[in-house]
Structures are given as C-alpha cells and as structure tokens.
Amino acid sequence: MPVAEVRTPQRAPGAPRRRDAEATRAAILEAARDQFGRLGYDCTALRDIAAEAGADVALIKRYFGGKEALFTEALKASFRSDFLRDWDLRSFARDFATAMAGGPHEDAERTHSFQFLLRAATSPSTAPLLNAAIQERFFEPIRYWLGDADAPGRARALAAAAIGFLVERLIRGEALVGAERDAFIEHATAMFEQIVAAD
Amino acid sequence: MPVAEVRTPQRAPGAPRRRDAEATRAAILEAARDQFGRLGYDCTALRDIAAEAGADVALIKRYFGGKEALFTEALKASFRSDFLRDWDLRSFARDFATAMAGGPHEDAERTHSFQFLLRAATSPSTAPLLNAAIQERFFEPIRYWLGDADAPGRARALAAAAIGFLVERLIRGEALVGAERDAFIEHATAMFEQIVAAD
DNA sequence: GGCTTAAGTCAACAGCCATTGACATGAAGC
DNA sequence: GCTTCATGTCAATGGCTGTTGACTTAAGCC
C-alpha cells in the first residue's frame, strides 16, 4: 500500500462546530467513499479514513460498527440506483462509448461510483457483499431496460461489455486523444448498438 | 480473508526426494499462481503459499527474493503469450463468446490465467506491475492482430469488451444454461464480429 | 568416514492493522 | 453554576504480515 494519503483535514484547528455527531459521521462516510473507491477494501486503512475526515478511529466503531459495516454503507452511498435511467436508450451506445473514451465533460461522480463497485467486485473480501448488489442493480435494470424475450442473454452480454469498458478505463487512467479516440468511439458505438438496437 | 486454505501438502511425510531445490521452487511457484489467482495479491499470505507447497516461508525469500518478486514470476508464468494466436480470426467472435458462456469444454488453464490478471489489475498494489504487461501482451497483440489503420482504437475497444466478459464470468461463477445461454452467445458473437470484421 | 555446502527449519523481529475500553471534555438542561 | 451525557481522545492489545539471521540436517565428494 504505497499510496501516500495527504488531504487537508475537514476542520481547521479551532473550527466553529467542534461537536457535531452528524457532521462527523458524514465526513467519515465521505472519506470512506473516497478511499475505498480509489484503493479498494483491503488496501484502505481505517486510520487513513479517520485522518482524512479529521476524526478519530474510535468514532468509526461508534458510528458504523466496524470496517465491513462502514464499507457496506459507503457502497450503498456510491450506488446510484438511477444510473441507467440517466441514459437515453437511443443514444446510449454513443454516449457510453464517449464517456468511456474520457474527456473534459465526463461525469466524475458516475465514474467514481463505477470504480468503487469494480474494486469491490474483484476483491475476495467484498465480492460476497457485492455480487448480489451487482445482480440487483446492474444486471436486472439492464434486463428491464431492454425488455423483450431475449433480454436475459442480451442483458448479460451488454452488462459484460459495459463492465469491460469501465475496467479498461480504470486501468488506462488517462483519456484518449486524436484519431485513436475517434476510432475507439466509433467502433465501441457500433458494438453497443449491435445489442441495444437488436430488435 | 475468510477463505480457508487446506490442501494436501506436496510431499508426504518421509517422501522420496527430500532435498530438491528445483522441485521445491516449482512447488512454491505453482502454489503462488493458485493463491494469487484466487485471492489477489493483497489477500494472499506468503505463509499460506509456503504451506500449500509444503515448504517453509524462508525458502520463498531465498528462491524468489520477496513477495513482489514472487508475484512477478507467477504473473509471467500465468501469462500465456500465445493466447491470442490460439484463436482463429474468422471464428474468434463465436469461439470467444462461447468460451465466456462457460460449459463443459472450457479451457481451465486459460480461464485461470485471466483470473490472475484481473485480480492483479484491480489491486492498486499490483496495478503498476500489470499495466505494462497488459499493454505489451494484451493490447499490442490485438492491435497487431487487427492490423489496419484504425487498429489502435479498434484494439482498445475489442480489448475492453473482452476484459468485460472475463470479469462478468469471474463474478458470475456458474455457467449459463438454456435459452439464456443461447441468446448470450448469439448477441455476444454479433458484438465481437462488429469489431473483428470491420473492414 | 569426514568434510563441505546446499537445502530446509526455526524463532524472532518490526510494522501495520482493526478493535476496544477507559478517559477527557464540551454543550445542553435544570 | 452544576449535573449529565453525548462527543471526542488516547493508549493499549492481540493478531497477522513480510522479512531475516542463525541454526540443523541431508547429500555429494574426497
């Protein structure tokens, strides 16, 4: 875990509200979402979360119970249940491909949520917690979204491809540029359209 | 790390070859591939690897140098450099889709190799180690394989989709059956053909 | 048989982790 | 002003980790 973690504490020394359980809890949860999302469950230390939130480790136990419970809550907070409804079915293929190419207008919040989920999905510590959630909130909405007889198989294929683009984006880091970006968007769009528009 | 790890030791008590550095080294490497592949870098303990290999932890240091070096070597061993050449370009789309659906004839060795890579990809500890390898052995071959002007962007899109199917497979666990399986294969095939056959 | 050296064993170290109970302190109610 | 209790702080604990040096033992050679 060589990732250095230095952030300005939530409260400056001598801050206005010194004692505010609700605010402290929120700060911890926010820090947890950040660190779990970037580092994954196993590589995140509660001490670092507390430090980022400007709180003490013991408060995590008091407010959340423990690491796993905190993770579950952070997971819930990062799950945008409406993330699919945001897309327009007809322009989905191109919009999604463009988002995955990266660039100035990308939805950072959405990207972060997905990264959080992927990290959780591939860690054996959290996979059991997440598999059900993936099923319920990712696969099922797509299935409903497509909504015809072939939906289950189609939904699985579409979900798989979407996950792949998210992982590739996660690994890649930077945004694509120039001709490579254009070709990427073009072919990815064609690919997704193949499924979305299969009527 | 709640995953119990009980395996029959490599050597029975009072075995024939008691002192064989080469065999010991190989046993450790094999155990490392197994555990790193199933649990990921962070959740794998050197003591467990040594136990599975029927060896002592200190030998890992002597033969490999340390955890990271052992991981790198296991990574190399799990990387089938010819995994793309195994596919026939014309039947790739259907073959790959079928493989991802799972079933009785799947290539367990190949599946394991991919799992290893994916676990490594989503752990921040090993991502730096892996990104270069992914680039060199996954993305570049696909790019070469496609081999035209649009290749970089196309290769990225194809690689992303392929990764996604592997992840979905990893998360899913069991094989698909019946109509869902058929629809899955059909649509996934169409999807991959969209890119492979884009000439 | 005795010697040399590689192979295997053991115990301990230092560091990090989540967890926890005891303690200090500030704010609200009387 | 005093009591009360939620809020925040601190320090310690036990467990697990990778690493390491010193030890024991078997195998090969003279």
Tab-separated table of C-alpha atoms (C1' of nucleotides) in Angstrom:
chain	number	residue	atom	x	y	z
A	1	MET	CA	0.000	0.000	0.000
A	2	PRO	CA	2.456	2.635	-1.071
A	3	VAL	CA	-0.175	5.211	-1.894
A	4	ALA	CA	0.514	8.361	0.099
A	5	GLU	CA	-2.568	9.979	1.513
A	6	VAL	CA	-2.386	13.653	2.390
A	7	ARG	CA	-5.529	15.710	2.450
A	8	THR	CA	-6.494	18.849	4.220
A	9	PRO	CA	-8.422	17.858	7.326
A	10	GLN	CA	-12.133	18.501	7.313
A	11	ARG	CA	-11.959	21.052	10.111
A	12	ALA	CA	-9.358	23.736	10.613
A	13	PRO	CA	-7.904	23.972	14.140
A	14	GLY	CA	-10.340	25.906	16.262
A	15	ALA	CA	-13.238	25.406	13.902
A	16	PRO	CA	-16.805	26.617	14.525
A	17	ARG	CA	-18.728	23.424	15.278
A	18	ARG	CA	-16.483	21.321	17.433
A	19	ARG	CA	-19.081	18.795	18.431
A	20	ASP	CA	-21.414	17.635	15.732
A	21	ALA	CA	-22.011	13.935	15.509
A	22	GLU	CA	-23.935	14.143	12.276
A	23	ALA	CA	-21.289	16.187	10.500
A	24	THR	CA	-18.525	13.910	11.760
A	25	ARG	CA	-20.374	10.851	10.606
A	26	ALA	CA	-20.891	12.390	7.186
A	27	ALA	CA	-17.230	13.350	6.915
A	28	ILE	CA	-16.160	9.815	7.754
A	29	LEU	CA	-18.543	8.364	5.210
A	30	GLU	CA	-17.305	10.735	2.534
A	31	ALA	CA	-13.674	9.892	3.251
A	32	ALA	CA	-14.551	6.214	3.206
A	33	ARG	CA	-16.188	6.506	-0.199
A	34	ASP	CA	-13.112	8.261	-1.499
A	35	GLN	CA	-10.540	5.843	-0.182
A	36	PHE	CA	-12.449	2.616	-0.680
A	37	GLY	CA	-13.127	3.758	-4.224
A	38	ARG	CA	-9.532	4.541	-5.020
A	39	LEU	CA	-7.710	1.851	-3.078
A	40	GLY	CA	-10.198	-0.954	-2.602
A	41	TYR	CA	-11.293	-2.592	0.605
A	42	ASP	CA	-8.099	-4.397	1.513
A	43	CYS	CA	-5.682	-1.551	0.897
A	44	THR	CA	-7.684	1.018	2.804
A	45	ALA	CA	-6.840	1.596	6.463
A	46	LEU	CA	-9.424	2.914	8.878
A	47	ARG	CA	-6.766	5.176	10.351
A	48	ASP	CA	-6.378	6.904	6.992
A	49	ILE	CA	-10.107	7.342	6.591
A	50	ALA	CA	-10.332	8.865	10.032
A	51	ALA	CA	-7.398	11.143	9.312
A	52	GLU	CA	-8.920	12.354	6.053
A	53	ALA	CA	-12.175	13.050	7.853
A	54	GLY	CA	-10.356	14.829	10.653
A	55	ALA	CA	-11.798	12.398	13.159
A	56	ASP	CA	-10.590	9.589	15.387
A	57	VAL	CA	-10.601	5.902	14.545
A	58	ALA	CA	-12.690	5.061	17.551
A	59	LEU	CA	-15.557	7.101	16.158
A	60	ILE	CA	-15.760	4.786	13.181
A	61	LYS	CA	-16.536	1.961	15.519
A	62	ARG	CA	-19.051	4.056	17.387
A	63	TYR	CA	-20.883	5.365	14.347
A	64	PHE	CA	-20.616	2.438	11.973
A	65	GLY	CA	-19.620	-0.598	13.996
A	66	GLY	CA	-16.567	-1.712	12.074
A	67	LYS	CA	-14.751	-1.745	8.785
A	68	GLU	CA	-17.133	-4.042	6.966
A	69	ALA	CA	-20.190	-2.125	8.074
A	70	LEU	CA	-18.583	1.131	7.023
A	71	PHE	CA	-17.797	-0.361	3.652
A	72	THR	CA	-21.354	-1.548	3.190
A	73	GLU	CA	-22.678	1.896	3.935
A	74	ALA	CA	-20.158	3.553	1.622
A	75	LEU	CA	-21.125	1.065	-1.048
A	76	LYS	CA	-24.750	1.974	-0.648
A	77	ALA	CA	-23.939	5.660	-0.873
A	78	SER	CA	-21.908	5.158	-4.030
A	79	PHE	CA	-24.618	3.191	-5.732
A	80	ARG	CA	-26.550	5.485	-7.961
A	81	SER	CA	-29.682	3.490	-8.385
A	82	ASP	CA	-30.720	5.658	-11.284
A	83	PHE	CA	-27.518	5.399	-13.224
A	84	LEU	CA	-29.199	3.592	-16.069
A	85	ARG	CA	-32.234	5.831	-16.279
A	86	ASP	CA	-29.861	8.694	-16.960
A	87	TRP	CA	-29.072	7.262	-20.349
A	88	ASP	CA	-31.260	7.738	-23.364
A	89	LEU	CA	-31.873	4.358	-24.911
A	90	ARG	CA	-31.433	5.629	-28.440
A	91	SER	CA	-28.208	7.500	-27.882
A	92	PHE	CA	-26.864	5.148	-25.240
A	93	ALA	CA	-24.295	3.431	-27.424
A	94	ARG	CA	-22.533	6.616	-28.480
A	95	ASP	CA	-22.921	8.369	-25.147
A	96	PHE	CA	-21.470	5.475	-23.237
A	97	ALA	CA	-18.614	4.971	-25.691
A	98	THR	CA	-17.784	8.659	-25.478
A	99	ALA	CA	-17.866	8.611	-21.710
A	100	MET	CA	-15.505	5.639	-21.689
A	101	ALA	CA	-13.081	7.374	-24.007
A	102	GLY	CA	-12.771	10.029	-21.342
A	103	GLY	CA	-12.511	13.747	-21.761
A	104	PRO	CA	-13.419	17.123	-20.318
A	105	HIS	CA	-17.148	16.568	-19.942
A	106	GLU	CA	-17.195	13.229	-18.221
A	107	ASP	CA	-19.353	12.561	-15.221
A	108	ALA	CA	-16.775	12.244	-12.466
A	109	GLU	CA	-19.324	11.185	-9.874
A	110	ARG	CA	-20.631	8.384	-12.021
A	111	THR	CA	-17.150	7.217	-12.947
A	112	HIS	CA	-16.177	7.155	-9.299
A	113	SER	CA	-19.204	5.097	-8.387
A	114	PHE	CA	-18.370	2.518	-11.008
A	115	GLN	CA	-14.759	2.321	-9.970
A	116	PHE	CA	-15.858	1.754	-6.426
A	117	LEU	CA	-18.008	-1.150	-7.486
A	118	LEU	CA	-15.378	-2.730	-9.666
A	119	ARG	CA	-12.741	-2.651	-6.986
A	120	ALA	CA	-15.208	-4.242	-4.637
A	121	ALA	CA	-16.244	-6.829	-7.187
A	122	THR	CA	-12.758	-8.190	-7.726
A	123	SER	CA	-11.655	-8.314	-4.110
A	124	PRO	CA	-12.417	-11.623	-2.424
A	125	SER	CA	-13.096	-9.832	0.853
A	126	THR	CA	-16.006	-7.923	-0.577
A	127	ALA	CA	-17.166	-9.995	-3.522
A	128	PRO	CA	-19.847	-11.780	-1.486
A	129	LEU	CA	-21.181	-8.422	-0.357
A	130	LEU	CA	-21.306	-7.167	-3.869
A	131	ASN	CA	-22.390	-9.946	-6.144
A	132	ALA	CA	-25.982	-9.689	-5.052
A	133	ALA	CA	-25.900	-5.936	-5.487
A	134	ILE	CA	-24.433	-6.247	-8.979
A	135	GLN	CA	-27.167	-8.658	-9.869
A	136	GLU	CA	-29.908	-6.472	-8.484
A	137	ARG	CA	-28.760	-3.053	-9.506
A	138	PHE	CA	-26.732	-3.589	-12.633
A	139	PHE	CA	-27.895	-6.680	-14.422
A	140	GLU	CA	-31.581	-6.520	-13.602
A	141	PRO	CA	-32.043	-2.878	-14.650
A	142	ILE	CA	-30.386	-3.573	-17.984
A	143	ARG	CA	-32.617	-6.559	-18.427
A	144	TYR	CA	-35.673	-4.481	-17.658
A	145	TRP	CA	-34.358	-1.726	-19.843
A	146	LEU	CA	-34.027	-3.974	-22.864
A	147	GLY	CA	-37.313	-5.576	-22.012
A	148	ASP	CA	-38.027	-8.255	-24.625
A	149	ALA	CA	-37.883	-12.025	-24.735
A	150	ASP	CA	-34.167	-12.285	-25.395
A	151	ALA	CA	-33.496	-9.814	-22.590
A	152	PRO	CA	-31.652	-12.053	-20.106
A	153	GLY	CA	-28.961	-13.146	-22.539
A	154	ARG	CA	-28.740	-9.755	-24.179
A	155	ALA	CA	-28.553	-8.010	-20.833
A	156	ARG	CA	-25.705	-10.231	-19.713
A	157	ALA	CA	-23.762	-9.535	-22.872
A	158	LEU	CA	-24.373	-5.811	-22.640
A	159	ALA	CA	-23.515	-5.679	-18.955
A	160	ALA	CA	-20.335	-7.655	-19.572
A	161	ALA	CA	-19.194	-5.328	-22.313
A	162	ALA	CA	-20.017	-2.264	-20.227
A	163	ILE	CA	-18.039	-3.627	-17.306
A	164	GLY	CA	-15.115	-4.240	-19.613
A	165	PHE	CA	-15.038	-0.664	-20.808
A	166	LEU	CA	-15.118	0.516	-17.221
A	167	VAL	CA	-12.243	-1.748	-16.269
A	168	GLU	CA	-10.230	-0.715	-19.272
A	169	ARG	CA	-10.850	2.881	-18.319
A	170	LEU	CA	-9.788	2.141	-14.761
A	171	ILE	CA	-6.557	0.541	-15.897
A	172	ARG	CA	-5.815	3.065	-18.578
A	173	GLY	CA	-6.046	6.140	-16.379
A	174	GLU	CA	-5.750	8.962	-18.897
A	175	ALA	CA	-8.207	9.964	-21.593
A	176	LEU	CA	-7.757	9.022	-25.229
A	177	VAL	CA	-6.934	11.665	-27.821
A	178	GLY	CA	-6.932	12.252	-31.550
A	179	ALA	CA	-7.523	9.573	-34.132
A	180	GLU	CA	-7.281	6.763	-31.613
A	181	ARG	CA	-10.074	8.340	-29.637
A	182	ASP	CA	-12.226	8.755	-32.722
A	183	ALA	CA	-11.753	5.185	-33.844
A	184	PHE	CA	-12.374	3.937	-30.308
A	185	ILE	CA	-15.682	5.783	-30.025
A	186	GLU	CA	-16.756	4.775	-33.492
A	187	HIS	CA	-16.188	1.070	-33.048
A	188	ALA	CA	-17.389	0.935	-29.482
A	189	THR	CA	-20.580	2.658	-30.535
A	190	ALA	CA	-21.138	0.150	-33.299
A	191	MET	CA	-20.552	-2.602	-30.812
A	192	PHE	CA	-23.092	-1.415	-28.271
A	193	GLU	CA	-25.626	-0.586	-30.935
A	194	GLN	CA	-25.387	-4.157	-32.073
A	195	ILE	CA	-27.033	-5.169	-28.815
A	196	VAL	CA	-29.175	-2.229	-27.854
A	197	ALA	CA	-30.788	-1.990	-31.264
A	198	ALA	CA	-31.253	-5.708	-31.765
A	199	ASP	CA	-34.968	-5.752	-32.306
B	1	MET	CA	-9.508	-13.126	4.421
B	2	PRO	CA	-12.087	-15.649	5.458
B	3	VAL	CA	-11.078	-18.122	2.788
B	4	ALA	CA	-9.980	-21.349	4.392
B	5	GLU	CA	-6.995	-22.922	2.739
B	6	VAL	CA	-6.451	-26.596	3.306
B	7	ARG	CA	-4.590	-28.607	0.726
B	8	THR	CA	-2.716	-31.824	0.869
B	9	PRO	CA	0.955	-30.969	1.222
B	10	GLN	CA	3.104	-31.522	-1.822
B	11	ARG	CA	5.187	-34.185	-0.141
B	12	ALA	CA	4.009	-36.996	2.066
B	13	PRO	CA	5.920	-37.469	5.329
B	14	GLY	CA	9.068	-39.422	4.597
B	15	ALA	CA	8.911	-38.805	0.871
B	16	PRO	CA	11.463	-39.987	-1.682
B	17	ARG	CA	13.301	-36.808	-2.676
B	18	ARG	CA	13.745	-34.850	0.485
B	19	ARG	CA	16.136	-32.253	-0.876
B	20	ASP	CA	15.409	-30.925	-4.300
B	21	ALA	CA	15.732	-27.223	-4.743
B	22	GLU	CA	14.273	-27.221	-8.223
B	23	ALA	CA	11.181	-29.175	-7.246
B	24	THR	CA	10.643	-27.020	-4.179
B	25	ARG	CA	10.932	-23.870	-6.213
B	26	ALA	CA	8.445	-25.199	-8.728
B	27	ALA	CA	6.008	-26.207	-5.995
B	28	ILE	CA	6.161	-22.736	-4.476
B	29	LEU	CA	5.599	-21.106	-7.834
B	30	GLU	CA	2.638	-23.338	-8.534
B	31	ALA	CA	1.073	-22.587	-5.149
B	32	ALA	CA	1.696	-18.882	-5.716
B	33	ARG	CA	-0.087	-18.976	-9.062
B	34	ASP	CA	-3.008	-20.712	-7.433
B	35	GLN	CA	-3.407	-18.403	-4.467
B	36	PHE	CA	-2.552	-15.124	-6.157
B	37	GLY	CA	-5.026	-16.070	-8.857
B	38	ARG	CA	-7.824	-16.868	-6.467
B	39	LEU	CA	-7.275	-14.317	-3.733
B	40	GLY	CA	-5.319	-11.499	-5.312
B	41	TYR	CA	-2.024	-10.030	-4.227
B	42	ASP	CA	-3.127	-8.352	-1.024
B	43	CYS	CA	-5.161	-11.199	0.430
B	44	THR	CA	-2.513	-13.820	-0.184
B	45	ALA	CA	-0.102	-14.595	2.651
B	46	LEU	CA	3.336	-15.990	1.945
B	47	ARG	CA	2.888	-18.408	4.827
B	48	ASP	CA	-0.139	-19.902	3.096
B	49	ILE	CA	1.710	-20.259	-0.184
B	50	ALA	CA	4.564	-21.987	1.600
B	51	ALA	CA	2.150	-24.271	3.426
B	52	GLU	CA	0.386	-25.272	0.229
B	53	ALA	CA	3.748	-26.018	-1.367
B	54	GLY	CA	4.843	-27.991	1.673
B	55	ALA	CA	7.795	-25.684	2.124
B	56	ASP	CA	8.984	-23.023	4.542
B	57	VAL	CA	8.438	-19.286	4.209
B	58	ALA	CA	12.142	-18.585	4.345
B	59	LEU	CA	12.645	-20.512	1.134
B	60	ILE	CA	10.475	-18.018	-0.693
B	61	LYS	CA	12.926	-15.327	0.192
B	62	ARG	CA	15.854	-17.489	-0.800
B	63	TYR	CA	14.452	-18.611	-4.142
B	64	PHE	CA	12.496	-15.555	-5.207
B	65	GLY	CA	13.648	-12.633	-3.084
B	66	GLY	CA	10.328	-11.452	-1.721
B	67	LYS	CA	6.589	-11.281	-2.224
B	68	GLU	CA	6.634	-8.840	-5.092
B	69	ALA	CA	9.286	-10.768	-6.971
B	70	LEU	CA	7.349	-13.979	-6.462
B	71	PHE	CA	4.235	-12.316	-7.773
B	72	THR	CA	6.030	-11.038	-10.840
B	73	GLU	CA	7.316	-14.508	-11.613
B	74	ALA	CA	3.898	-16.066	-11.057
B	75	LEU	CA	2.426	-13.397	-13.306
B	76	LYS	CA	4.899	-14.285	-16.021
B	77	ALA	CA	4.085	-17.959	-15.665
B	78	SER	CA	0.356	-17.273	-15.882
B	79	PHE	CA	0.694	-15.149	-18.967
B	80	ARG	CA	0.127	-17.266	-21.993
B	81	SER	CA	1.827	-15.162	-24.602
B	82	ASP	CA	0.151	-17.149	-27.324
B	83	PHE	CA	-3.371	-16.842	-26.022
B	84	LEU	CA	-4.396	-14.735	-28.957
B	85	ARG	CA	-2.715	-16.848	-31.566
B	86	ASP	CA	-4.831	-19.737	-30.364
B	87	TRP	CA	-7.906	-18.090	-31.767
B	88	ASP	CA	-8.869	-18.258	-35.392
B	89	LEU	CA	-9.541	-14.753	-36.590
B	90	ARG	CA	-12.616	-15.765	-38.567
B	91	SER	CA	-14.269	-17.778	-35.837
B	92	PHE	CA	-12.964	-15.678	-32.959
B	93	ALA	CA	-16.207	-13.893	-32.184
B	94	ARG	CA	-18.253	-17.049	-31.712
B	95	ASP	CA	-15.474	-19.044	-30.080
B	96	PHE	CA	-14.787	-16.364	-27.542
B	97	ALA	CA	-18.459	-15.765	-26.797
B	98	THR	CA	-18.964	-19.496	-26.293
B	99	ALA	CA	-15.962	-19.721	-24.023
B	100	MET	CA	-17.299	-16.870	-21.939
B	101	ALA	CA	-20.674	-18.526	-21.619
B	102	GLY	CA	-18.883	-21.347	-19.852
B	103	GLY	CA	-19.513	-25.021	-20.154
B	104	PRO	CA	-18.002	-28.485	-20.103
B	105	HIS	CA	-15.267	-27.908	-22.674
B	106	GLU	CA	-13.782	-24.729	-21.390
B	107	ASP	CA	-10.082	-24.192	-21.146
B	108	ALA	CA	-9.485	-24.161	-17.417
B	109	GLU	CA	-5.872	-23.134	-17.768
B	110	ARG	CA	-6.761	-20.148	-19.861
B	111	THR	CA	-9.554	-19.121	-17.529
B	112	HIS	CA	-7.222	-19.288	-14.570
B	113	SER	CA	-4.639	-17.144	-16.307
B	114	PHE	CA	-7.208	-14.480	-16.974
B	115	GLN	CA	-8.483	-14.519	-13.437
B	116	PHE	CA	-4.972	-13.999	-12.228
B	117	LEU	CA	-4.560	-10.971	-14.423
B	118	LEU	CA	-7.874	-9.433	-13.490
B	119	ARG	CA	-7.279	-9.746	-9.794
B	120	ALA	CA	-3.941	-8.095	-10.303
B	121	ALA	CA	-5.441	-5.360	-12.430
B	122	THR	CA	-7.856	-4.166	-9.800
B	123	SER	CA	-5.436	-4.095	-6.899
B	124	PRO	CA	-3.550	-0.839	-6.513
B	125	SER	CA	-0.558	-2.744	-5.165
B	126	THR	CA	-0.040	-4.601	-8.395
B	127	ALA	CA	-1.614	-2.351	-10.994
B	128	PRO	CA	1.708	-0.685	-11.823
B	129	LEU	CA	3.272	-4.099	-12.314
B	130	LEU	CA	0.466	-5.133	-14.567
B	131	ASN	CA	-0.275	-2.130	-16.702
B	132	ALA	CA	2.874	-2.552	-18.715
B	133	ALA	CA	2.215	-6.245	-19.133
B	134	ILE	CA	-1.375	-5.634	-20.224
B	135	GLN	CA	-0.169	-3.108	-22.722
B	136	GLU	CA	2.509	-5.355	-24.111
B	137	ARG	CA	0.807	-8.705	-24.092
B	138	PHE	CA	-2.873	-7.939	-24.403
B	139	PHE	CA	-3.398	-4.694	-26.190
B	140	GLU	CA	-0.459	-4.813	-28.582
B	141	PRO	CA	-1.182	-8.325	-29.879
B	142	ILE	CA	-4.788	-7.420	-30.565
B	143	ARG	CA	-3.617	-4.325	-32.338
B	144	TYR	CA	-1.203	-6.328	-34.425
B	145	TRP	CA	-3.836	-8.955	-34.975
B	146	LEU	CA	-6.311	-6.487	-36.404
B	147	GLY	CA	-3.534	-4.805	-38.313
B	148	ASP	CA	-5.031	-1.889	-40.223
B	149	ALA	CA	-5.032	1.867	-39.844
B	150	ASP	CA	-7.853	2.018	-37.322
B	151	ALA	CA	-6.169	-0.698	-35.282
B	152	PRO	CA	-5.296	1.266	-32.095
B	153	GLY	CA	-8.824	2.439	-31.402
B	154	ARG	CA	-10.384	-0.810	-32.534
B	155	ALA	CA	-7.958	-2.823	-30.459
B	156	ARG	CA	-8.786	-0.820	-27.375
B	157	ALA	CA	-12.486	-1.335	-27.873
B	158	LEU	CA	-12.086	-5.042	-28.509
B	159	ALA	CA	-9.767	-5.493	-25.558
B	160	ALA	CA	-12.153	-3.600	-23.308
B	161	ALA	CA	-15.098	-5.746	-24.303
B	162	ALA	CA	-13.084	-8.929	-23.904
B	163	ILE	CA	-11.982	-7.865	-20.426
B	164	GLY	CA	-15.587	-7.196	-19.539
B	165	PHE	CA	-16.711	-10.664	-20.486
B	166	LEU	CA	-13.914	-12.098	-18.398
B	167	VAL	CA	-14.874	-10.010	-15.398
B	168	GLU	CA	-18.513	-10.873	-15.740
B	169	ARG	CA	-17.504	-14.502	-15.936
B	170	LEU	CA	-15.366	-14.121	-12.838
B	171	ILE	CA	-18.178	-12.540	-10.885
B	172	ARG	CA	-20.893	-14.806	-12.163
B	173	GLY	CA	-19.290	-18.081	-11.115
B	174	GLU	CA	-21.568	-20.653	-12.683
B	175	ALA	CA	-22.102	-21.373	-16.358
B	176	LEU	CA	-25.148	-20.176	-18.256
B	177	VAL	CA	-27.744	-22.655	-19.461
B	178	GLY	CA	-30.621	-22.981	-21.890
B	179	ALA	CA	-32.160	-20.099	-23.744
B	180	GLU	CA	-30.269	-17.504	-21.762
B	181	ARG	CA	-27.023	-19.114	-22.800
B	182	ASP	CA	-28.067	-19.214	-26.449
B	183	ALA	CA	-29.102	-15.572	-26.505
B	184	PHE	CA	-25.930	-14.600	-24.697
B	185	ILE	CA	-23.711	-16.347	-27.208
B	186	GLU	CA	-25.681	-15.029	-30.145
B	187	HIS	CA	-25.542	-11.401	-29.146
B	188	ALA	CA	-22.008	-11.501	-27.853
B	189	THR	CA	-20.917	-13.026	-31.137
B	190	ALA	CA	-22.626	-10.275	-33.092
B	191	MET	CA	-20.934	-7.760	-30.876
B	192	PHE	CA	-17.428	-9.054	-31.367
B	193	GLU	CA	-17.947	-9.577	-35.073
B	194	GLN	CA	-18.844	-5.927	-35.292
B	195	ILE	CA	-15.248	-5.119	-34.475
B	196	VAL	CA	-13.270	-8.043	-35.777
B	197	ALA	CA	-14.938	-7.958	-39.176
B	198	ALA	CA	-14.907	-4.162	-39.551
B	199	ASP	CA	-13.022	-3.943	-42.811
C	1	DG	C1'	34.287	-41.942	7.451
C	2	DG	C1'	34.929	-36.975	7.347
C	3	DC	C1'	34.224	-32.579	5.201
C	4	DT	C1'	31.804	-29.098	2.598
C	5	DT	C1'	27.982	-26.979	1.036
C	6	DA	C1'	23.444	-26.549	-0.332
C	7	DA	C1'	18.685	-27.311	1.391
C	8	DG	C1'	15.484	-26.971	4.863
C	9	DT	C1'	13.903	-25.333	9.656
C	10	DC	C1'	13.019	-22.350	13.352
C	11	DA	C1'	12.192	-18.390	16.096
C	12	DA	C1'	12.103	-13.743	16.420
C	13	DC	C1'	11.603	-9.028	14.781
C	14	DA	C1'	9.450	-4.833	13.478
C	15	DG	C1'	5.440	-2.882	11.411
C	16	DC	C1'	0.764	-2.384	10.426
C	17	DC	C1'	-3.930	-3.473	11.166
C	18	DA	C1'	-8.839	-3.357	13.345
C	19	DT	C1'	-10.685	-3.254	17.556
C	20	DT	C1'	-11.665	-1.735	22.185
C	21	DG	C1'	-12.182	0.143	26.815
C	22	DA	C1'	-11.045	3.865	29.721
C	23	DC	C1'	-10.641	8.649	29.977
C	24	DA	C1'	-11.318	13.817	28.966
C	25	DT	C1'	-14.328	17.475	27.526
C	26	DG	C1'	-17.668	20.371	25.736
C	27	DA	C1'	-22.649	21.527	25.402
C	28	DA	C1'	-27.380	21.380	26.872
C	29	DG	C1'	-30.994	21.246	30.682
C	30	DC	C1'	-32.088	22.368	35.282
D	1	DG	C1'	-23.323	27.097	38.483
D	2	DC	C1'	-23.987	22.304	38.488
D	3	DT	C1'	-25.143	17.882	36.635
D	4	DT	C1'	-25.440	14.852	32.830
D	5	DC	C1'	-24.425	12.723	28.851
D	6	DA	C1'	-23.195	12.650	24.193
D	7	DT	C1'	-18.951	13.591	21.748
D	8	DG	C1'	-14.230	13.327	21.035
D	9	DT	C1'	-9.364	11.496	22.520
D	10	DC	C1'	-5.936	8.401	23.850
D	11	DA	C1'	-3.330	4.348	24.540
D	12	DA	C1'	-3.035	-0.410	24.572
D	13	DT	C1'	-3.984	-5.110	22.863
D	14	DG	C1'	-3.835	-9.104	20.138
D	15	DG	C1'	-3.280	-10.788	15.664
D	16	DC	C1'	-1.377	-11.063	11.280
D	17	DT	C1'	2.118	-9.711	7.866
D	18	DG	C1'	6.776	-9.825	5.257
D	19	DT	C1'	11.309	-10.248	6.314
D	20	DT	C1'	15.559	-12.057	8.220
D	21	DG	C1'	19.507	-14.265	10.511
D	22	DA	C1'	21.038	-18.214	12.869
D	23	DC	C1'	20.524	-22.929	13.319
D	24	DT	C1'	20.123	-28.012	11.827
D	25	DT	C1'	20.421	-31.583	8.584
D	26	DA	C1'	20.949	-34.154	4.467
D	27	DA	C1'	23.548	-35.038	0.121
D	28	DG	C1'	27.662	-35.221	-2.700
D	29	DC	C1'	32.611	-35.597	-2.922
D	30	DC	C1'	37.293	-36.675	-1.213
